[in-house]
Amino acid sequence: MNLSAITLHVPDQSKIAGRLDFVMVASGALLILFLWAHLLLVSSVVLSPAIMNALAHFFEATYMAQVGGPAIFVVMVVHFILAARKMPFEQGEWKAFVTHGRMLRHKDTTLWLVQVISAIVILVLASVHVFTVLSDLPISAAKSAARVQGGTWLSLYLVLLPMAEMHVGIGFYRIGIKYGFISSARRAWYQRAEVVMMGGFVGIGLLTLARLYWLSI
Amino acid sequence: MNRKLHIKIFRYNPLDPDSRPHMQSFHINEYDSMTLFIALTQIRDEMDPSLKFDFCCRAGICGSCGMVINGRPGLACHTQTKDLPAEITLHPLPVFKLLGDLSVDTGTWFRDVGTRIEAWVHGNDAAFDPAAEEVRMENALAEEIFELDRCIECGCCIAACGTARMREDFLGAASIARIARFAMDPRDLRSDDAYYDVIGNDQGVFGCMGLLGCQDVCPKHLPLQDQLGIMRRMLALHSVKGILPKAVIAALKHKGHKGCCHEKH
Ligand code: HEM
Ligand code: SF4
Ligand code: SF4
Ligand code: FES
């Protein structure tokens, strides 16, 4: 009998820690791919609202939006719970990390705090956003434009967009580091790539918002 | 050049109830190729014999003189004052127990993690024949192992690690690189499962958040970033064996690494 299930005096020999880490990283990677695809899809409105409508129709006719949307939301929540295990929620931990960050003045250490804070912002804002979009199907350029022109949604997106991009950009780099896909020799290159990518996607997002803002409905 | 250096040193004796933590300033004249170790020795010889700091080899070998130099953990004997601004702030390494002023006890800490990760070659002692010739090792492999064996346990990587500062039980980059060293060594007969048992947890590889403070301060330039990545990927893939298809695991495996995952057992 495996006594570790009954008493903590017997150390657990399970593989759970590694599996959870794997799920954390895999869900993060999935969300990165999703966000990039998402921003590119929505940005189709820049070319023409008709293209965005056609794409939206495709995703709804195939039920990818109705099923995939909530699925992505679940992935996001799972990712948050797993990643939050590392967050400095206890005041003492927060103090230790911030003191450390101030002492070291080290880019990758500071960027981790950015990731922690952006994670909380995304959790709240993306939930609101997903709920609104999915409870008002079908998606159309006209409805999106009405939301953005309403003003409240515009300010929400102007916060969510850079937060999501920063989180995803830093996350991409950190997955590469943690799992050894980025070697020390290539680290500087990836750090630059990370910044370019973030800038690029924020740019695309802003362009999309601008287009929606000035779209005549 | 010959600047006048302003050295601000953390002073506190935890054993003296009257002692209060404070910063104390010392002014000394810099001279050519002066190291921080020389500067501190001069302060102790000429200004304050009660100043506590550790040193032994003066050559970056013993690992005793680690301290926080203008915010960065480093070796005092390995740091030339000419590479620093004229104002230098010195703190004891965090994480470790403070003995007084700049002196901390890294030994107890490293002994503890060494025991936890079982930092010794696990051979088959019963089969050991003292009369037999020692088994030879490929030179390339010996060099690779030595690359990680160069760690002097100075504690800089631990002090530079945000995870180690938040979580007392975190094993730190030095310990993970240590296990990587044993994983490479054909004389260590431990299985991947055994390595997983000691560092495959949130106190070990899965606790590391990839902040790379360790990599950026290690005065011996150990390949900490690469070893952390190799060990984490190896052990994470080990944990999903039997769940993920073999082909996926094979595709994700670290290429070109001799150390882990080879069929030595
Ligand atoms: C799960 C299903 C999702 C769907 C179907 C969806 C759909 C959309 C649509 C149609 C827009 C256009 C604006 C609007 O209609 O109000 C939009 C914008 C946006 N979404 Fe999502 N979204 C989803 C999830 C997410 C998630 C999880 C995030 C963040 C991690 C996110 C971040 C954004 C941002 C930043 C914008 C601003 C528009 C831009 O700058 O391109 N979305 N989304
Ligand atoms: S890995 Fe480097 S920084 Fe860490 S203890 Fe060893 S020599 Fe010091
Ligand atoms: S990479 Fe890992 S071990 Fe190194 S400083 Fe960061 S959290 Fe610590
Ligand atoms: S005195 Fe030995 S490492 Fe500095």
JSON list of C-alpha atoms in Angstrom, two decimals, chain A:
[
{"chain": "A", "resi": 1, "resn": "MET", "atom": "CA", "xyz": [0.00, 0.00, 0.00]},
{"chain": "A", "resi": 2, "resn": "ASN", "atom": "CA", "xyz": [1.24, 3.49, -0.75]},
{"chain": "A", "resi": 3, "resn": "LEU", "atom": "CA", "xyz": [1.31, 5.10, 2.68]},
{"chain": "A", "resi": 4, "resn": "SER", "atom": "CA", "xyz": [2.12, 8.53, 1.26]},
{"chain": "A", "resi": 5, "resn": "ALA", "atom": "CA", "xyz": [-1.60, 8.88, 0.47]},
{"chain": "A", "resi": 6, "resn": "ILE", "atom": "CA", "xyz": [-2.40, 8.54, 4.17]},
{"chain": "A", "resi": 7, "resn": "THR", "atom": "CA", "xyz": [0.45, 10.17, 6.05]},
{"chain": "A", "resi": 8, "resn": "LEU", "atom": "CA", "xyz": [2.79, 12.95, 5.02]},
{"chain": "A", "resi": 9, "resn": "HIS", "atom": "CA", "xyz": [5.53, 11.23, 7.01]},
{"chain": "A", "resi": 10, "resn": "VAL", "atom": "CA", "xyz": [6.01, 9.04, 3.97]},
{"chain": "A", "resi": 11, "resn": "PRO", "atom": "CA", "xyz": [7.40, 11.13, 1.13]},
{"chain": "A", "resi": 12, "resn": "ASP", "atom": "CA", "xyz": [5.34, 11.18, -2.04]},
{"chain": "A", "resi": 13, "resn": "GLN", "atom": "CA", "xyz": [7.03, 9.46, -4.96]},
{"chain": "A", "resi": 14, "resn": "SER", "atom": "CA", "xyz": [4.53, 10.68, -7.53]},
{"chain": "A", "resi": 15, "resn": "LYS", "atom": "CA", "xyz": [5.37, 12.56, -10.70]},
{"chain": "A", "resi": 16, "resn": "ILE", "atom": "CA", "xyz": [2.79, 15.27, -10.01]},
{"chain": "A", "resi": 17, "resn": "ALA", "atom": "CA", "xyz": [5.21, 18.22, -9.72]},
{"chain": "A", "resi": 18, "resn": "GLY", "atom": "CA", "xyz": [6.64, 17.61, -13.17]},
{"chain": "A", "resi": 19, "resn": "ARG", "atom": "CA", "xyz": [3.25, 17.05, -14.71]},
{"chain": "A", "resi": 20, "resn": "LEU", "atom": "CA", "xyz": [1.84, 20.25, -13.28]},
{"chain": "A", "resi": 21, "resn": "ASP", "atom": "CA", "xyz": [4.87, 22.14, -14.53]},
{"chain": "A", "resi": 22, "resn": "PHE", "atom": "CA", "xyz": [4.38, 20.62, -17.96]},
{"chain": "A", "resi": 23, "resn": "VAL", "atom": "CA", "xyz": [0.70, 21.62, -18.01]},
{"chain": "A", "resi": 24, "resn": "MET", "atom": "CA", "xyz": [1.59, 25.14, -16.87]},
{"chain": "A", "resi": 25, "resn": "VAL", "atom": "CA", "xyz": [4.06, 25.56, -19.70]},
{"chain": "A", "resi": 26, "resn": "ALA", "atom": "CA", "xyz": [1.90, 23.81, -22.30]},
{"chain": "A", "resi": 27, "resn": "SER", "atom": "CA", "xyz": [-1.16, 25.90, -21.40]},
{"chain": "A", "resi": 28, "resn": "GLY", "atom": "CA", "xyz": [1.01, 29.03, -21.55]},
{"chain": "A", "resi": 29, "resn": "ALA", "atom": "CA", "xyz": [2.29, 28.07, -24.99]},
{"chain": "A", "resi": 30, "resn": "LEU", "atom": "CA", "xyz": [-1.27, 27.40, -26.16]},
{"chain": "A", "resi": 31, "resn": "LEU", "atom": "CA", "xyz": [-2.43, 30.82, -24.93]},
{"chain": "A", "resi": 32, "resn": "ILE", "atom": "CA", "xyz": [0.46, 32.51, -26.70]},
{"chain": "A", "resi": 33, "resn": "LEU", "atom": "CA", "xyz": [-0.51, 30.87, -29.98]},
{"chain": "A", "resi": 34, "resn": "PHE", "atom": "CA", "xyz": [-4.14, 31.71, -29.37]},
{"chain": "A", "resi": 35, "resn": "LEU", "atom": "CA", "xyz": [-3.46, 35.36, -28.66]},
{"chain": "A", "resi": 36, "resn": "TRP", "atom": "CA", "xyz": [-1.33, 35.79, -31.77]},
{"chain": "A", "resi": 37, "resn": "ALA", "atom": "CA", "xyz": [-3.92, 34.08, -33.96]},
{"chain": "A", "resi": 38, "resn": "HIS", "atom": "CA", "xyz": [-6.66, 36.11, -32.27]},
{"chain": "A", "resi": 39, "resn": "LEU", "atom": "CA", "xyz": [-4.99, 39.47, -32.86]},
{"chain": "A", "resi": 40, "resn": "LEU", "atom": "CA", "xyz": [-4.28, 38.62, -36.48]},
{"chain": "A", "resi": 41, "resn": "LEU", "atom": "CA", "xyz": [-7.85, 37.45, -37.05]},
{"chain": "A", "resi": 42, "resn": "VAL", "atom": "CA", "xyz": [-9.38, 40.57, -35.51]},
{"chain": "A", "resi": 43, "resn": "SER", "atom": "CA", "xyz": [-6.92, 42.76, -37.40]},
{"chain": "A", "resi": 44, "resn": "SER", "atom": "CA", "xyz": [-8.50, 41.54, -40.62]},
{"chain": "A", "resi": 45, "resn": "VAL", "atom": "CA", "xyz": [-10.91, 44.43, -40.08]},
{"chain": "A", "resi": 46, "resn": "VAL", "atom": "CA", "xyz": [-8.09, 46.76, -41.08]},
{"chain": "A", "resi": 47, "resn": "LEU", "atom": "CA", "xyz": [-8.15, 45.24, -44.55]},
{"chain": "A", "resi": 48, "resn": "SER", "atom": "CA", "xyz": [-11.92, 45.20, -44.70]},
{"chain": "A", "resi": 49, "resn": "PRO", "atom": "CA", "xyz": [-14.86, 44.66, -42.34]},
{"chain": "A", "resi": 50, "resn": "ALA", "atom": "CA", "xyz": [-16.19, 42.12, -44.82]},
{"chain": "A", "resi": 51, "resn": "ILE", "atom": "CA", "xyz": [-13.14, 39.91, -44.31]},
{"chain": "A", "resi": 52, "resn": "MET", "atom": "CA", "xyz": [-13.54, 40.10, -40.53]},
{"chain": "A", "resi": 53, "resn": "ASN", "atom": "CA", "xyz": [-17.22, 39.19, -40.86]},
{"chain": "A", "resi": 54, "resn": "ALA", "atom": "CA", "xyz": [-16.39, 36.27, -43.14]},
{"chain": "A", "resi": 55, "resn": "LEU", "atom": "CA", "xyz": [-13.76, 34.97, -40.72]},
{"chain": "A", "resi": 56, "resn": "ALA", "atom": "CA", "xyz": [-16.16, 35.39, -37.80]},
{"chain": "A", "resi": 57, "resn": "HIS", "atom": "CA", "xyz": [-18.80, 33.51, -39.73]},
{"chain": "A", "resi": 58, "resn": "PHE", "atom": "CA", "xyz": [-16.37, 30.69, -40.48]},
{"chain": "A", "resi": 59, "resn": "PHE", "atom": "CA", "xyz": [-15.49, 30.30, -36.77]},
{"chain": "A", "resi": 60, "resn": "GLU", "atom": "CA", "xyz": [-19.14, 30.30, -35.75]},
{"chain": "A", "resi": 61, "resn": "ALA", "atom": "CA", "xyz": [-20.41, 28.01, -38.50]},
{"chain": "A", "resi": 62, "resn": "THR", "atom": "CA", "xyz": [-17.77, 25.47, -37.45]},
{"chain": "A", "resi": 63, "resn": "TYR", "atom": "CA", "xyz": [-18.64, 26.05, -33.77]},
{"chain": "A", "resi": 64, "resn": "MET", "atom": "CA", "xyz": [-15.01, 26.91, -33.09]},
{"chain": "A", "resi": 65, "resn": "ALA", "atom": "CA", "xyz": [-16.04, 30.15, -31.39]},
{"chain": "A", "resi": 66, "resn": "GLN", "atom": "CA", "xyz": [-18.83, 28.59, -29.34]},
{"chain": "A", "resi": 67, "resn": "VAL", "atom": "CA", "xyz": [-16.66, 25.66, -28.17]},
{"chain": "A", "resi": 68, "resn": "GLY", "atom": "CA", "xyz": [-13.16, 27.07, -28.57]},
{"chain": "A", "resi": 69, "resn": "GLY", "atom": "CA", "xyz": [-14.01, 30.33, -26.82]},
{"chain": "A", "resi": 70, "resn": "PRO", "atom": "CA", "xyz": [-15.05, 28.84, -23.48]},
{"chain": "A", "resi": 71, "resn": "ALA", "atom": "CA", "xyz": [-12.25, 26.25, -23.87]},
{"chain": "A", "resi": 72, "resn": "ILE", "atom": "CA", "xyz": [-9.68, 29.02, -24.11]},
{"chain": "A", "resi": 73, "resn": "PHE", "atom": "CA", "xyz": [-11.22, 30.62, -21.06]},
{"chain": "A", "resi": 74, "resn": "VAL", "atom": "CA", "xyz": [-10.83, 27.34, -19.14]},
{"chain": "A", "resi": 75, "resn": "VAL", "atom": "CA", "xyz": [-7.21, 27.03, -20.33]},
{"chain": "A", "resi": 76, "resn": "MET", "atom": "CA", "xyz": [-6.61, 30.57, -19.13]},
{"chain": "A", "resi": 77, "resn": "VAL", "atom": "CA", "xyz": [-8.00, 29.83, -15.67]},
{"chain": "A", "resi": 78, "resn": "VAL", "atom": "CA", "xyz": [-6.04, 26.56, -15.39]},
{"chain": "A", "resi": 79, "resn": "HIS", "atom": "CA", "xyz": [-2.90, 28.39, -16.49]},
{"chain": "A", "resi": 80, "resn": "PHE", "atom": "CA", "xyz": [-3.53, 31.07, -13.90]},
{"chain": "A", "resi": 81, "resn": "ILE", "atom": "CA", "xyz": [-4.03, 28.62, -11.04]},
{"chain": "A", "resi": 82, "resn": "LEU", "atom": "CA", "xyz": [-0.87, 26.70, -11.88]},
{"chain": "A", "resi": 83, "resn": "ALA", "atom": "CA", "xyz": [1.23, 29.82, -12.39]},
{"chain": "A", "resi": 84, "resn": "ALA", "atom": "CA", "xyz": [-0.19, 31.52, -9.31]},
{"chain": "A", "resi": 85, "resn": "ARG", "atom": "CA", "xyz": [1.53, 28.90, -7.17]},
{"chain": "A", "resi": 86, "resn": "LYS", "atom": "CA", "xyz": [4.72, 30.88, -7.77]},
{"chain": "A", "resi": 87, "resn": "MET", "atom": "CA", "xyz": [3.25, 34.31, -7.13]},
{"chain": "A", "resi": 88, "resn": "PRO", "atom": "CA", "xyz": [4.25, 36.26, -4.04]},
{"chain": "A", "resi": 89, "resn": "PHE", "atom": "CA", "xyz": [0.78, 36.49, -2.47]},
{"chain": "A", "resi": 90, "resn": "GLU", "atom": "CA", "xyz": [2.10, 36.50, 1.08]},
{"chain": "A", "resi": 91, "resn": "GLN", "atom": "CA", "xyz": [3.20, 39.93, 2.14]},
{"chain": "A", "resi": 92, "resn": "GLY", "atom": "CA", "xyz": [6.57, 38.59, 3.29]},
{"chain": "A", "resi": 93, "resn": "GLU", "atom": "CA", "xyz": [7.22, 37.00, -0.08]},
{"chain": "A", "resi": 94, "resn": "TRP", "atom": "CA", "xyz": [6.25, 40.17, -1.87]},
{"chain": "A", "resi": 95, "resn": "LYS", "atom": "CA", "xyz": [8.57, 42.19, 0.34]},
{"chain": "A", "resi": 96, "resn": "ALA", "atom": "CA", "xyz": [11.41, 39.72, -0.23]},
{"chain": "A", "resi": 97, "resn": "PHE", "atom": "CA", "xyz": [10.99, 39.82, -3.99]},
{"chain": "A", "resi": 98, "resn": "VAL", "atom": "CA", "xyz": [10.64, 43.58, -4.28]},
{"chain": "A", "resi": 99, "resn": "THR", "atom": "CA", "xyz": [13.65, 44.17, -2.01]},
{"chain": "A", "resi": 100, "resn": "HIS", "atom": "CA", "xyz": [15.55, 41.69, -4.11]},
{"chain": "A", "resi": 101, "resn": "GLY", "atom": "CA", "xyz": [14.51, 43.37, -7.35]},
{"chain": "A", "resi": 102, "resn": "ARG", "atom": "CA", "xyz": [15.66, 46.74, -6.04]},
{"chain": "A", "resi": 103, "resn": "MET", "atom": "CA", "xyz": [18.96, 45.33, -4.88]},
{"chain": "A", "resi": 104, "resn": "LEU", "atom": "CA", "xyz": [19.81, 43.48, -8.07]},
{"chain": "A", "resi": 105, "resn": "ARG", "atom": "CA", "xyz": [18.38, 45.85, -10.72]},
{"chain": "A", "resi": 106, "resn": "HIS", "atom": "CA", "xyz": [18.32, 42.95, -13.11]},
{"chain": "A", "resi": 107, "resn": "LYS", "atom": "CA", "xyz": [16.14, 42.90, -16.21]},
{"chain": "A", "resi": 108, "resn": "ASP", "atom": "CA", "xyz": [14.85, 39.34, -16.13]},
{"chain": "A", "resi": 109, "resn": "THR", "atom": "CA", "xyz": [14.06, 39.62, -12.42]},
{"chain": "A", "resi": 110, "resn": "THR", "atom": "CA", "xyz": [12.08, 42.85, -12.91]},
{"chain": "A", "resi": 111, "resn": "LEU", "atom": "CA", "xyz": [10.25, 41.42, -15.91]},
{"chain": "A", "resi": 112, "resn": "TRP", "atom": "CA", "xyz": [8.96, 38.64, -13.70]},
{"chain": "A", "resi": 113, "resn": "LEU", "atom": "CA", "xyz": [7.14, 41.20, -11.56]},
{"chain": "A", "resi": 114, "resn": "VAL", "atom": "CA", "xyz": [5.67, 42.66, -14.74]},
{"chain": "A", "resi": 115, "resn": "GLN", "atom": "CA", "xyz": [4.40, 39.19, -15.55]},
{"chain": "A", "resi": 116, "resn": "VAL", "atom": "CA", "xyz": [2.84, 38.76, -12.12]},
{"chain": "A", "resi": 117, "resn": "ILE", "atom": "CA", "xyz": [0.99, 42.07, -12.28]},
{"chain": "A", "resi": 118, "resn": "SER", "atom": "CA", "xyz": [-0.11, 41.74, -15.90]},
{"chain": "A", "resi": 119, "resn": "ALA", "atom": "CA", "xyz": [-1.41, 38.25, -15.13]},
{"chain": "A", "resi": 120, "resn": "ILE", "atom": "CA", "xyz": [-3.91, 39.61, -12.61]},
{"chain": "A", "resi": 121, "resn": "VAL", "atom": "CA", "xyz": [-5.03, 42.37, -14.97]},
{"chain": "A", "resi": 122, "resn": "ILE", "atom": "CA", "xyz": [-5.52, 39.90, -17.83]},
{"chain": "A", "resi": 123, "resn": "LEU", "atom": "CA", "xyz": [-7.41, 37.47, -15.63]},
{"chain": "A", "resi": 124, "resn": "VAL", "atom": "CA", "xyz": [-10.03, 40.08, -14.85]},
{"chain": "A", "resi": 125, "resn": "LEU", "atom": "CA", "xyz": [-10.19, 42.03, -18.12]},
{"chain": "A", "resi": 126, "resn": "ALA", "atom": "CA", "xyz": [-9.96, 39.05, -20.48]},
{"chain": "A", "resi": 127, "resn": "SER", "atom": "CA", "xyz": [-12.74, 37.30, -18.53]},
{"chain": "A", "resi": 128, "resn": "VAL", "atom": "CA", "xyz": [-15.00, 40.30, -18.94]},
{"chain": "A", "resi": 129, "resn": "HIS", "atom": "CA", "xyz": [-14.05, 40.56, -22.59]},
{"chain": "A", "resi": 130, "resn": "VAL", "atom": "CA", "xyz": [-14.58, 36.88, -23.43]},
{"chain": "A", "resi": 131, "resn": "PHE", "atom": "CA", "xyz": [-17.92, 36.88, -21.65]},
{"chain": "A", "resi": 132, "resn": "THR", "atom": "CA", "xyz": [-19.15, 39.95, -23.50]},
{"chain": "A", "resi": 133, "resn": "VAL", "atom": "CA", "xyz": [-18.05, 38.79, -26.93]},
{"chain": "A", "resi": 134, "resn": "LEU", "atom": "CA", "xyz": [-19.31, 35.23, -26.54]},
{"chain": "A", "resi": 135, "resn": "SER", "atom": "CA", "xyz": [-22.67, 36.21, -25.06]},
{"chain": "A", "resi": 136, "resn": "ASP", "atom": "CA", "xyz": [-23.35, 38.47, -28.02]},
{"chain": "A", "resi": 137, "resn": "LEU", "atom": "CA", "xyz": [-22.69, 36.20, -30.98]},
{"chain": "A", "resi": 138, "resn": "PRO", "atom": "CA", "xyz": [-22.45, 36.42, -33.90]},
{"chain": "A", "resi": 139, "resn": "ILE", "atom": "CA", "xyz": [-19.27, 38.50, -34.01]},
{"chain": "A", "resi": 140, "resn": "SER", "atom": "CA", "xyz": [-19.41, 41.26, -36.58]},
{"chain": "A", "resi": 141, "resn": "ALA", "atom": "CA", "xyz": [-17.25, 44.22, -37.41]},
{"chain": "A", "resi": 142, "resn": "ALA", "atom": "CA", "xyz": [-20.22, 46.51, -36.83]},
{"chain": "A", "resi": 143, "resn": "LYS", "atom": "CA", "xyz": [-20.84, 45.24, -33.28]},
{"chain": "A", "resi": 144, "resn": "SER", "atom": "CA", "xyz": [-17.15, 45.42, -32.43]},
{"chain": "A", "resi": 145, "resn": "ALA", "atom": "CA", "xyz": [-16.98, 48.94, -33.79]},
{"chain": "A", "resi": 146, "resn": "ALA", "atom": "CA", "xyz": [-20.02, 49.98, -31.75]},
{"chain": "A", "resi": 147, "resn": "ARG", "atom": "CA", "xyz": [-18.35, 48.64, -28.60]},
{"chain": "A", "resi": 148, "resn": "VAL", "atom": "CA", "xyz": [-15.07, 50.38, -29.27]},
{"chain": "A", "resi": 149, "resn": "GLN", "atom": "CA", "xyz": [-16.80, 53.64, -30.19]},
{"chain": "A", "resi": 150, "resn": "GLY", "atom": "CA", "xyz": [-18.80, 53.44, -26.97]},
{"chain": "A", "resi": 151, "resn": "GLY", "atom": "CA", "xyz": [-15.60, 54.43, -25.18]},
{"chain": "A", "resi": 152, "resn": "THR", "atom": "CA", "xyz": [-15.67, 52.14, -22.13]},
{"chain": "A", "resi": 153, "resn": "TRP", "atom": "CA", "xyz": [-14.55, 49.15, -24.15]},
{"chain": "A", "resi": 154, "resn": "LEU", "atom": "CA", "xyz": [-11.88, 51.21, -25.84]},
{"chain": "A", "resi": 155, "resn": "SER", "atom": "CA", "xyz": [-10.28, 52.04, -22.50]},
{"chain": "A", "resi": 156, "resn": "LEU", "atom": "CA", "xyz": [-10.52, 48.41, -21.43]},
{"chain": "A", "resi": 157, "resn": "TYR", "atom": "CA", "xyz": [-8.78, 47.29, -24.62]},
{"chain": "A", "resi": 158, "resn": "LEU", "atom": "CA", "xyz": [-6.13, 49.96, -24.28]},
{"chain": "A", "resi": 159, "resn": "VAL", "atom": "CA", "xyz": [-5.18, 48.39, -20.95]},
{"chain": "A", "resi": 160, "resn": "LEU", "atom": "CA", "xyz": [-5.73, 44.76, -21.90]},
{"chain": "A", "resi": 161, "resn": "LEU", "atom": "CA", "xyz": [-3.79, 44.94, -25.16]},
{"chain": "A", "resi": 162, "resn": "PRO", "atom": "CA", "xyz": [-0.38, 46.01, -23.78]},
{"chain": "A", "resi": 163, "resn": "MET", "atom": "CA", "xyz": [-0.81, 43.89, -20.66]},
{"chain": "A", "resi": 164, "resn": "ALA", "atom": "CA", "xyz": [-1.63, 40.77, -22.66]},
{"chain": "A", "resi": 165, "resn": "GLU", "atom": "CA", "xyz": [1.19, 41.41, -25.13]},
{"chain": "A", "resi": 166, "resn": "MET", "atom": "CA", "xyz": [3.75, 42.02, -22.40]},
{"chain": "A", "resi": 167, "resn": "HIS", "atom": "CA", "xyz": [2.66, 38.93, -20.53]},
{"chain": "A", "resi": 168, "resn": "VAL", "atom": "CA", "xyz": [2.75, 36.78, -23.63]},
{"chain": "A", "resi": 169, "resn": "GLY", "atom": "CA", "xyz": [6.03, 38.23, -24.90]},
{"chain": "A", "resi": 170, "resn": "ILE", "atom": "CA", "xyz": [7.83, 37.74, -21.60]},
{"chain": "A", "resi": 171, "resn": "GLY", "atom": "CA", "xyz": [6.15, 34.36, -21.16]},
{"chain": "A", "resi": 172, "resn": "PHE", "atom": "CA", "xyz": [7.39, 33.21, -24.55]},
{"chain": "A", "resi": 173, "resn": "TYR", "atom": "CA", "xyz": [10.95, 34.12, -23.63]},
{"chain": "A", "resi": 174, "resn": "ARG", "atom": "CA", "xyz": [10.70, 32.54, -20.20]},
{"chain": "A", "resi": 175, "resn": "ILE", "atom": "CA", "xyz": [9.31, 29.22, -21.46]},
{"chain": "A", "resi": 176, "resn": "GLY", "atom": "CA", "xyz": [12.30, 29.12, -23.79]},
{"chain": "A", "resi": 177, "resn": "ILE", "atom": "CA", "xyz": [14.69, 29.77, -20.91]},
{"chain": "A", "resi": 178, "resn": "LYS", "atom": "CA", "xyz": [13.10, 27.42, -18.40]},
{"chain": "A", "resi": 179, "resn": "TYR", "atom": "CA", "xyz": [12.93, 24.48, -20.76]},
{"chain": "A", "resi": 180, "resn": "GLY", "atom": "CA", "xyz": [16.29, 25.11, -22.34]},
{"chain": "A", "resi": 181, "resn": "PHE", "atom": "CA", "xyz": [15.02, 25.99, -25.82]},
{"chain": "A", "resi": 182, "resn": "ILE", "atom": "CA", "xyz": [16.94, 29.26, -25.59]},
{"chain": "A", "resi": 183, "resn": "SER", "atom": "CA", "xyz": [20.64, 28.60, -25.00]},
{"chain": "A", "resi": 184, "resn": "SER", "atom": "CA", "xyz": [22.77, 31.11, -23.15]},
{"chain": "A", "resi": 185, "resn": "ALA", "atom": "CA", "xyz": [24.48, 31.93, -26.44]},
{"chain": "A", "resi": 186, "resn": "ARG", "atom": "CA", "xyz": [21.15, 32.96, -28.01]},
{"chain": "A", "resi": 187, "resn": "ARG", "atom": "CA", "xyz": [19.70, 34.72, -24.97]},
{"chain": "A", "resi": 188, "resn": "ALA", "atom": "CA", "xyz": [20.45, 38.30, -26.03]},
{"chain": "A", "resi": 189, "resn": "TRP", "atom": "CA", "xyz": [18.99, 37.63, -29.47]},
{"chain": "A", "resi": 190, "resn": "TYR", "atom": "CA", "xyz": [15.75, 36.33, -27.98]},
{"chain": "A", "resi": 191, "resn": "GLN", "atom": "CA", "xyz": [15.53, 39.26, -25.60]},
{"chain": "A", "resi": 192, "resn": "ARG", "atom": "CA", "xyz": [15.56, 41.57, -28.60]},
{"chain": "A", "resi": 193, "resn": "ALA", "atom": "CA", "xyz": [13.10, 39.36, -30.48]},
{"chain": "A", "resi": 194, "resn": "GLU", "atom": "CA", "xyz": [10.80, 39.53, -27.48]},
{"chain": "A", "resi": 195, "resn": "VAL", "atom": "CA", "xyz": [10.73, 43.33, -27.57]},
{"chain": "A", "resi": 196, "resn": "VAL", "atom": "CA", "xyz": [10.20, 43.45, -31.34]},
{"chain": "A", "resi": 197, "resn": "MET", "atom": "CA", "xyz": [7.37, 40.93, -31.09]},
{"chain": "A", "resi": 198, "resn": "MET", "atom": "CA", "xyz": [5.65, 42.82, -28.29]},
{"chain": "A", "resi": 199, "resn": "GLY", "atom": "CA", "xyz": [5.93, 46.09, -30.18]},
{"chain": "A", "resi": 200, "resn": "GLY", "atom": "CA", "xyz": [4.67, 44.47, -33.38]},
{"chain": "A", "resi": 201, "resn": "PHE", "atom": "CA", "xyz": [1.59, 42.94, -31.83]},
{"chain": "A", "resi": 202, "resn": "VAL", "atom": "CA", "xyz": [0.71, 46.03, -29.81]},
{"chain": "A", "resi": 203, "resn": "GLY", "atom": "CA", "xyz": [1.02, 47.95, -33.08]},
{"chain": "A", "resi": 204, "resn": "ILE", "atom": "CA", "xyz": [-1.31, 45.57, -34.90]},
{"chain": "A", "resi": 205, "resn": "GLY", "atom": "CA", "xyz": [-3.76, 45.76, -32.01]},
{"chain": "A", "resi": 206, "resn": "LEU", "atom": "CA", "xyz": [-3.74, 49.55, -31.95]},
{"chain": "A", "resi": 207, "resn": "LEU", "atom": "CA", "xyz": [-4.25, 49.65, -35.68]},
{"chain": "A", "resi": 208, "resn": "THR", "atom": "CA", "xyz": [-7.25, 47.35, -35.28]},
{"chain": "A", "resi": 209, "resn": "LEU", "atom": "CA", "xyz": [-8.71, 49.49, -32.52]},
{"chain": "A", "resi": 210, "resn": "ALA", "atom": "CA", "xyz": [-8.19, 52.63, -34.58]},
{"chain": "A", "resi": 211, "resn": "ARG", "atom": "CA", "xyz": [-9.92, 51.03, -37.54]},
{"chain": "A", "resi": 212, "resn": "LEU", "atom": "CA", "xyz": [-12.85, 49.94, -35.36]},
{"chain": "A", "resi": 213, "resn": "TYR", "atom": "CA", "xyz": [-13.01, 53.38, -33.77]},
{"chain": "A", "resi": 214, "resn": "TRP", "atom": "CA", "xyz": [-13.34, 55.17, -37.09]},
{"chain": "A", "resi": 215, "resn": "LEU", "atom": "CA", "xyz": [-15.44, 52.57, -38.86]},
{"chain": "A", "resi": 216, "resn": "SER", "atom": "CA", "xyz": [-18.75, 54.07, -39.85]},
{"chain": "A", "resi": 217, "resn": "ILE", "atom": "CA", "xyz": [-21.47, 51.78, -38.57]}
]
